[in-house]
Tab-separated table of C-alpha atoms and ligand atoms in Angstrom:
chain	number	residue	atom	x	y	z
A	1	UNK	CA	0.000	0.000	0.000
A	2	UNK	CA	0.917	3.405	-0.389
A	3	UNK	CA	0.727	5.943	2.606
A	4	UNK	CA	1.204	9.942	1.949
A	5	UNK	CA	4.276	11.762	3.467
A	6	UNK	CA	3.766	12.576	6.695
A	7	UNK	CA	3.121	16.415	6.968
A	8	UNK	CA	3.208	17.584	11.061
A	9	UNK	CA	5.882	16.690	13.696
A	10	UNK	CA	3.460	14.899	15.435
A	11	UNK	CA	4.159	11.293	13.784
A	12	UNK	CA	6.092	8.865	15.488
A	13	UNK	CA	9.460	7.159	15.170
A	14	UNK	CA	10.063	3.524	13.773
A	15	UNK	CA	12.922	2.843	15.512
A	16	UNK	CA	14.710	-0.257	14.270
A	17	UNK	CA	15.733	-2.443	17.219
A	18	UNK	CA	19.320	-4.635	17.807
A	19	UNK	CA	18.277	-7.705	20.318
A	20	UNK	CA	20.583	-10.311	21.354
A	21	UNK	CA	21.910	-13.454	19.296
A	22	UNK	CA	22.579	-15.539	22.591
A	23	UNK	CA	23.648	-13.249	25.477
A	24	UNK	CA	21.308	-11.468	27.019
A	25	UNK	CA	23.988	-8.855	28.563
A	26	UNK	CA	24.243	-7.973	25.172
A	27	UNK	CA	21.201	-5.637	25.314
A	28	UNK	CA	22.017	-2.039	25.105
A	29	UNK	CA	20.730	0.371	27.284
A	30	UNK	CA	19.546	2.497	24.808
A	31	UNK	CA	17.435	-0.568	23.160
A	32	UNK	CA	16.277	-1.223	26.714
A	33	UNK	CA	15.198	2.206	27.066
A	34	UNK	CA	13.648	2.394	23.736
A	35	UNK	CA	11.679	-0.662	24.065
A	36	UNK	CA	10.116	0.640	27.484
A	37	UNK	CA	9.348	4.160	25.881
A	38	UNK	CA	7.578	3.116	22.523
A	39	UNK	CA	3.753	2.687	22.140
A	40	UNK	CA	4.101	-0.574	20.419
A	41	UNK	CA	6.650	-3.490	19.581
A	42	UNK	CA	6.205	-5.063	15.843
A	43	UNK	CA	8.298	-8.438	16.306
A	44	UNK	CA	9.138	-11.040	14.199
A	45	UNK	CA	7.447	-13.909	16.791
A	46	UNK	CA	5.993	-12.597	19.691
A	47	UNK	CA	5.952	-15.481	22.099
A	48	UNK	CA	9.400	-15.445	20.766
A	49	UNK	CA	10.186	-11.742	22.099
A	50	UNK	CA	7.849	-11.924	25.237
A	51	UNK	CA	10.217	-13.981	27.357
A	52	UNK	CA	12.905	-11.351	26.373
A	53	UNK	CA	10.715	-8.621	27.467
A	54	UNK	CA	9.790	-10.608	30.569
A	55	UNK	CA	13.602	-10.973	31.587
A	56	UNK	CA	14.072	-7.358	31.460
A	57	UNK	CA	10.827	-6.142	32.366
A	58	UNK	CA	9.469	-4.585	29.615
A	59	UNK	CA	5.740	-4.355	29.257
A	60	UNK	CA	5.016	-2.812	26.252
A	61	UNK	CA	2.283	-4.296	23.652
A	62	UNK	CA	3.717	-6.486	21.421
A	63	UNK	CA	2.407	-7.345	17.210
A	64	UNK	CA	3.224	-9.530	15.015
A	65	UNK	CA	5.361	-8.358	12.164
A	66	UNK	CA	6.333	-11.384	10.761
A	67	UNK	CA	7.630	-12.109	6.960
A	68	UNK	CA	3.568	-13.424	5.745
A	69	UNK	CA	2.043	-10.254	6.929
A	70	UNK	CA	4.458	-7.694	6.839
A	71	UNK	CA	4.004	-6.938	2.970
A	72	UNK	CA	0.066	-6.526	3.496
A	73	UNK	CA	-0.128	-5.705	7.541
A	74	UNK	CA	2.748	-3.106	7.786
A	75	UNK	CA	0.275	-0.406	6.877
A	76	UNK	CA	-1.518	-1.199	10.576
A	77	UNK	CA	1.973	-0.063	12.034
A	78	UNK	CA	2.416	2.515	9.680
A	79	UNK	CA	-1.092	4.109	11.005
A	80	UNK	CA	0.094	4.216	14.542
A	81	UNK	CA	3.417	5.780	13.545
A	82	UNK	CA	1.327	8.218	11.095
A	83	UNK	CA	-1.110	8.981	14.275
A	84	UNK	CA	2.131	10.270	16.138
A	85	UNK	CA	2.859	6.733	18.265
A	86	UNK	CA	6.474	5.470	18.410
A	87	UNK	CA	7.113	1.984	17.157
A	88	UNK	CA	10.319	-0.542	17.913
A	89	UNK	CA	10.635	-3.420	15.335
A	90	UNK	CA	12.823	-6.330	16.481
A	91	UNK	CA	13.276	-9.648	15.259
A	92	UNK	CA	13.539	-13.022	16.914
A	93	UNK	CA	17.538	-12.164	17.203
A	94	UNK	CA	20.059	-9.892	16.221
A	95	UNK	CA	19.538	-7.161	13.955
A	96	UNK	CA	16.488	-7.202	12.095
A	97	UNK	CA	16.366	-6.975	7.849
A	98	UNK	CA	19.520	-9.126	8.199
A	99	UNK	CA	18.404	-12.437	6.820
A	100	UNK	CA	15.061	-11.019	8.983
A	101	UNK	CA	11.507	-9.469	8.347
A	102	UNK	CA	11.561	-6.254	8.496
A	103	UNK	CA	12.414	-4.556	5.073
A	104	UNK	CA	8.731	-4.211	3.476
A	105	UNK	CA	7.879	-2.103	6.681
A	106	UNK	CA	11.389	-0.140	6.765
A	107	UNK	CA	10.301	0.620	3.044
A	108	UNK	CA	6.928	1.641	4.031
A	109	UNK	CA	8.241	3.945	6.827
A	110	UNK	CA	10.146	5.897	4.763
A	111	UNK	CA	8.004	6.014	2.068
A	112	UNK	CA	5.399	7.738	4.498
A	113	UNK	CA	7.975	10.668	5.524
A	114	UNK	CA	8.395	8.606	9.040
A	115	UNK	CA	12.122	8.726	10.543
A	116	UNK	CA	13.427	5.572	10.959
A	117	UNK	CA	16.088	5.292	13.572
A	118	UNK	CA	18.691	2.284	13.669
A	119	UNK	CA	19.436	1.038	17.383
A	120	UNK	CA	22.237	-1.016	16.633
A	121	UNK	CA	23.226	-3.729	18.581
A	122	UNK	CA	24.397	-7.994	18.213
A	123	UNK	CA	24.663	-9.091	14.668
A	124	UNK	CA	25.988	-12.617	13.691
A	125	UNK	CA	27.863	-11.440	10.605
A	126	UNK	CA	29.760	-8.687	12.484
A	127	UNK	CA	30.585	-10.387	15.426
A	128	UNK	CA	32.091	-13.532	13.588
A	129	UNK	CA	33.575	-11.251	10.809
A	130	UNK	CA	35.455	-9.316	13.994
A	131	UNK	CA	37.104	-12.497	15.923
A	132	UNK	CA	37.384	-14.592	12.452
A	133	UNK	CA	40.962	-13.407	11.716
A	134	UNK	CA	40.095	-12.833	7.852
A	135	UNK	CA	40.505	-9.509	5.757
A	136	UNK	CA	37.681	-7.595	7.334
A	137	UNK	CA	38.294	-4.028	4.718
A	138	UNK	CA	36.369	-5.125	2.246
A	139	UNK	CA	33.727	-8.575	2.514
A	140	UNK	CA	30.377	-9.451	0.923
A	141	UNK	CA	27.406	-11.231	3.030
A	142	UNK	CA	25.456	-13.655	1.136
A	143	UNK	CA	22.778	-14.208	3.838
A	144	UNK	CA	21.878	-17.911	3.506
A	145	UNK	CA	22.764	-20.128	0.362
A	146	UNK	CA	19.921	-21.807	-1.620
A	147	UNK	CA	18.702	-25.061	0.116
A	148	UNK	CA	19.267	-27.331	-2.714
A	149	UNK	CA	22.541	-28.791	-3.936
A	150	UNK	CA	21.887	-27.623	-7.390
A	151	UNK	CA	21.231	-23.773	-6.023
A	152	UNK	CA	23.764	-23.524	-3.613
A	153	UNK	CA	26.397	-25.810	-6.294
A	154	UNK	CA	25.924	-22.511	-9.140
A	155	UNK	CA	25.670	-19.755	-6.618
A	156	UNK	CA	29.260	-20.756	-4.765
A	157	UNK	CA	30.321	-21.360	-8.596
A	158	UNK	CA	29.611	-17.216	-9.315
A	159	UNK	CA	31.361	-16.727	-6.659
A	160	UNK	CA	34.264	-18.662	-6.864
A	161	UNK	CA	36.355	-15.332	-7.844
A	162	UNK	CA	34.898	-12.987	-5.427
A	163	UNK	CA	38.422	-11.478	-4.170
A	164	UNK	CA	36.341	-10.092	-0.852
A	165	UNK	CA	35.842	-12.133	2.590
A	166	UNK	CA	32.474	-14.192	2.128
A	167	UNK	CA	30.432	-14.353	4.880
A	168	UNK	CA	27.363	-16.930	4.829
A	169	UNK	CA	24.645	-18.141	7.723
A	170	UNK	CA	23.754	-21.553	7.403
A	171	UNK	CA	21.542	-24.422	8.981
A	172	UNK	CA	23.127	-26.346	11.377
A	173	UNK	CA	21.605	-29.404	9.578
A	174	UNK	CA	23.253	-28.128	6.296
A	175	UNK	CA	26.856	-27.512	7.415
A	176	UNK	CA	28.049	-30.268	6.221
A	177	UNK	CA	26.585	-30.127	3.013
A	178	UNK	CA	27.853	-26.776	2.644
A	179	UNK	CA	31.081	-27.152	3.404
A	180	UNK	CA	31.299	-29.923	1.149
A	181	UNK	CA	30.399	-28.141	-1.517
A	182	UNK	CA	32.470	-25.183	-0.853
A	183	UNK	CA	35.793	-27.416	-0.529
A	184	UNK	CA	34.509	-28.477	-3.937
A	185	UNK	CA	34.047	-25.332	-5.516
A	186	UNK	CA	36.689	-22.850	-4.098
A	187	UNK	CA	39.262	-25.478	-3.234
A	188	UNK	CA	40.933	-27.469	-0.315
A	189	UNK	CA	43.292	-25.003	0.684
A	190	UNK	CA	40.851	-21.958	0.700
A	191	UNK	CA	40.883	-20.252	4.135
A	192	UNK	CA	37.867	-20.538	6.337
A	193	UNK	CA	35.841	-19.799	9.574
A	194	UNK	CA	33.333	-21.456	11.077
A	195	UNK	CA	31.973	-19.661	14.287
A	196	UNK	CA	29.556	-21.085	15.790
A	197	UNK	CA	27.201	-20.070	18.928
A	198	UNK	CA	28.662	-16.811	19.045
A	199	UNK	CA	28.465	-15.103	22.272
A	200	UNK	CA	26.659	-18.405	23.857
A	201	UNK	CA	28.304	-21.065	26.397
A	202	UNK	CA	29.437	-23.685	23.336
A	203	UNK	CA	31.094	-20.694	21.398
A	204	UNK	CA	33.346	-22.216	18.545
A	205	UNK	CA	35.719	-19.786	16.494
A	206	UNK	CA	37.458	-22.455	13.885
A	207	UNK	CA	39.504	-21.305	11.319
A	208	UNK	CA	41.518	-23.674	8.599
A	209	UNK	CA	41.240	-24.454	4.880
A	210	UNK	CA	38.204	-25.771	3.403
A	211	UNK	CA	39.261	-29.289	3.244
A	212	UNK	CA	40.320	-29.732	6.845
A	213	UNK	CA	37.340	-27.758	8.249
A	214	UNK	CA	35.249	-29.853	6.394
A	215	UNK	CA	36.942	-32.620	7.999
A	216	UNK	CA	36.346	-31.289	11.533
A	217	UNK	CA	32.868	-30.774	11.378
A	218	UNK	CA	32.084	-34.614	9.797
A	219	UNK	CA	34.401	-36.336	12.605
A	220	UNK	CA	32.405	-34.278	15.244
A	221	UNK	CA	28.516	-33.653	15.127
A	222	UNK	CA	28.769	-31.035	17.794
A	223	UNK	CA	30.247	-29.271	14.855
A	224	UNK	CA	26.755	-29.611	13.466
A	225	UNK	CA	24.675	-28.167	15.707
A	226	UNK	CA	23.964	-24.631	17.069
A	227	UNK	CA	23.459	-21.713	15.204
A	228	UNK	CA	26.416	-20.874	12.981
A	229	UNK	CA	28.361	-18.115	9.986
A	230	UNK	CA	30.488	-19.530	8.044
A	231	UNK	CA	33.287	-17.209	6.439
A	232	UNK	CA	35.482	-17.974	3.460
A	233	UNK	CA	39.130	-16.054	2.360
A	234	UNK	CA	38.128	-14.130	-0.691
A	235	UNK	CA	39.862	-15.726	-4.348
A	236	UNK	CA	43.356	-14.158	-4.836
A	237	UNK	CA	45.455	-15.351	-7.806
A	238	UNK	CA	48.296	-16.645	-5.208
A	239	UNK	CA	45.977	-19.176	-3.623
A	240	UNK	CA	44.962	-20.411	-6.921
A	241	UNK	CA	48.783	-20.830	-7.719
A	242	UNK	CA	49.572	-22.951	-4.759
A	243	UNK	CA	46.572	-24.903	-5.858
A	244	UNK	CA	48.131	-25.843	-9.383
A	245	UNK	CA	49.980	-29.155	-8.406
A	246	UNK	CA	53.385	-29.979	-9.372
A	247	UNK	CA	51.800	-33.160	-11.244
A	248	UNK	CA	49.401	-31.120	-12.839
A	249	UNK	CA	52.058	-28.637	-13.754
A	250	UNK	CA	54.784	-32.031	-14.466
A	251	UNK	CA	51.591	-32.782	-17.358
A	252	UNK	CA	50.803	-29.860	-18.296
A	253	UNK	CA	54.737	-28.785	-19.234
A	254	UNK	CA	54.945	-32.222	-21.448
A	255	UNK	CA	51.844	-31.303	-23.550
A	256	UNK	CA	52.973	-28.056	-23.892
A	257	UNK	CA	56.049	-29.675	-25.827
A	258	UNK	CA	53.389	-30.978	-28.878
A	259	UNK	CA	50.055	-29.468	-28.347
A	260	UNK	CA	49.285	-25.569	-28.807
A	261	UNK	CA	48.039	-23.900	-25.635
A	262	UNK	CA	44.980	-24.269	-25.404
A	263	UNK	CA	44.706	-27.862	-26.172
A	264	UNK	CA	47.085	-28.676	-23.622
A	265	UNK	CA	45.652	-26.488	-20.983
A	266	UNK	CA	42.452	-28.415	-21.834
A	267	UNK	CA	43.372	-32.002	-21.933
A	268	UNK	CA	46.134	-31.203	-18.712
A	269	UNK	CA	42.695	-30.082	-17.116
A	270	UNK	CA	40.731	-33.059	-18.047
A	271	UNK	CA	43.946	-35.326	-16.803
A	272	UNK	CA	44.435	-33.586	-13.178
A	273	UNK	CA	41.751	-31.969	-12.357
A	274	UNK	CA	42.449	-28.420	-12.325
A	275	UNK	CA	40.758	-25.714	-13.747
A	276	UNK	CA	40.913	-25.321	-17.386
A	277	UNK	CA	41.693	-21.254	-16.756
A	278	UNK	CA	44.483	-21.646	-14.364
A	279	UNK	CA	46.313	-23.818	-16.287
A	280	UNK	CA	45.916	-21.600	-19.332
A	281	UNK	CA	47.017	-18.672	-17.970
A	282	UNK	CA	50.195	-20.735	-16.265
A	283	UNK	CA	50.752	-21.833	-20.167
A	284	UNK	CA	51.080	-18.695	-20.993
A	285	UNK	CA	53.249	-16.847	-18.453
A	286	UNK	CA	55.566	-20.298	-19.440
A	287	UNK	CA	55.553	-19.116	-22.647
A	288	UNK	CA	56.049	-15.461	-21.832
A	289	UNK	CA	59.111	-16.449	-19.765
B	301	SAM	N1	19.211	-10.992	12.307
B	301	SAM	C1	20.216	-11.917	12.741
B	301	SAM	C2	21.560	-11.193	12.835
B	301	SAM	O1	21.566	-9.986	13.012
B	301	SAM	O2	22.593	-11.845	12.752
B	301	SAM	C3	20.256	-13.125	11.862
B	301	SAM	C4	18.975	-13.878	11.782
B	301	SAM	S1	19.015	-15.286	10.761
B	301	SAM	C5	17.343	-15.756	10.714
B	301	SAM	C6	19.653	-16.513	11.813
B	301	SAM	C7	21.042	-16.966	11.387
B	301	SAM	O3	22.010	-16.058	11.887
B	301	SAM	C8	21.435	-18.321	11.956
B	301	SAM	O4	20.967	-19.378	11.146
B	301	SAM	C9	22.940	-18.242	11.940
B	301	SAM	O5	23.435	-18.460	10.646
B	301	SAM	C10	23.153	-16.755	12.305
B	301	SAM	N2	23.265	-16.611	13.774
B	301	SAM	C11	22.365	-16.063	14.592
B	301	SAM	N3	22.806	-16.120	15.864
B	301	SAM	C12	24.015	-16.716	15.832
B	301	SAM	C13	24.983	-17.065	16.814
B	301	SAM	N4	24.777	-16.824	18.085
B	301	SAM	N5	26.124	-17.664	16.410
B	301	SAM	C14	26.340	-17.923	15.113
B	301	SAM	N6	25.460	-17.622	14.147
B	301	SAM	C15	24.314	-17.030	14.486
């Protein structure tokens, strides 16, 4: 729906609430005091939020904002905010709109002339992208990867050359799965993180190549439970080096000696393994040297 610009300084304030991801001393004050002094709380489950309100005794009205009615019921919030009451969205944890309802009535807000003010707070990403020891300048979050092996198989596979730190969230019941598939499409000797009930008594901060993490989590299915990011070393062209091996390099020199370079990148790929592209381009600086 579409609501007019607010026109008076009467409306209220959507402010957009951080709540914990496991440790409750990670409430702010200023959420705390927020959530006591709005009119209303849209959250993502309410019985959900209610014991967190309970534990810090907060009594404010709660409503479901939820992601099945927020596209069509954000307009109820939107009329409180318009009829000058202040509004808190949080989610079940974290910050919401990350992987979380919230966006369609963020949208609305705005579109109505309402200010929207972020309360920031715990989010997964950030804290496992702080303690996870990988370039943290520049990274991309890819929320959660498609369910399916096909899905997940050709998104990893666009971005196998990403150069910036991935960061993913993932099922605890598809760990496995993912990591497999990772190992498979950005290699064995890719540098990862798993971190794993951040900020919660079985905390887990893991860090080696794909291949060995993978390893980890199969020989342990504590490793496979919990909530948990999973962050992977961005592509650089010296990882991809390393990953050329000295067979594949032993094959690829003796083809060079009767095929053009191409073919022998191509059928040295089909023999070892390794990517038709890397071995092409290591044809060529051969031949440039
Ligand atoms: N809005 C939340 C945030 O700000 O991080 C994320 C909500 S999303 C529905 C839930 C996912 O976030 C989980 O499946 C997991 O990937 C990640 N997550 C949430 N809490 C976590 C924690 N304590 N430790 C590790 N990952 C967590």
């Amino acid at each position: 729906m579409t609501v007019a610009p607010a026109s008076n300084s009467a409306t209220g304030s959507l402010y957009v609430v951080a709540t914990p991801i496991g440790n409750l001393d990670d409430m702010s004050v200023r959420a705390l005091k927020v959530l006591r002094d709005v009119a209303l709380i849209a959250a993502e489950d309410t019985r959900h939020s209610l014991r967190l309100m309970q534990h810090f005794g907060i009594a404010t009205p709660l409503a479901a904002c939820h992601e099945h009615n927020e596209r069509n019921e954000g307009s109820r919030f939107i009329e409180r905010l318009l009829a000058g009451d202040d509004v808190a969205l949080i989610s079940d944890a974290g910050t919401p709109l990350i992987s979380d309802p919230g966006y369609h009535l963020v949208r609305q807000a705005r579109a109505a002339g309402i200010k929207v003010v972020p309360v920031p707070g715990a989010c997964a990403l950030i804290a496992a992208l702080s303690a996870a020891g990988l370039p943290s300048d520049r990274f991309i979050f890819e929320g959660f990867l498609p369910a399916k092996a096909v899905g997940r198989k050709s998104r990893l596979e666009q971005l196998r050359e990403e150069p910036r730190t991935l960061i993913f969230y993932e099922a605890p019941h598809r760990i496995l799965e993912c990591l497999q598939d990772m190992e498979a499409v950005f290699g064995e000797e890719r540098p990862a993180v798993l971190a794993r009930e951040l900020t919660k008594t079985f905390e887990t901060l893991k860090g080696l190549p794909l291949a060995q993490l993978r390893s980890f989590v199969e020989a342990d299915s504590n490793q496979q439970r919990g909530e948990c990011v999973v962050l992977v070393a961005g592509w650089s062209v010296a990882q991809e080096d390393d990953a050329i091996s000295a067979e594949a390099r032993r094959v690829l020199d003796l083809l060079l000696q009767d095929l053009p370079v191409k073919r022998a990148a191509a059928v040295a790929a089909e023999i070892t393994g390794v990517r038709k592209n890397l071995l092409y381009q290591l044809a060529l600086d051969k031949q440039k040297q």
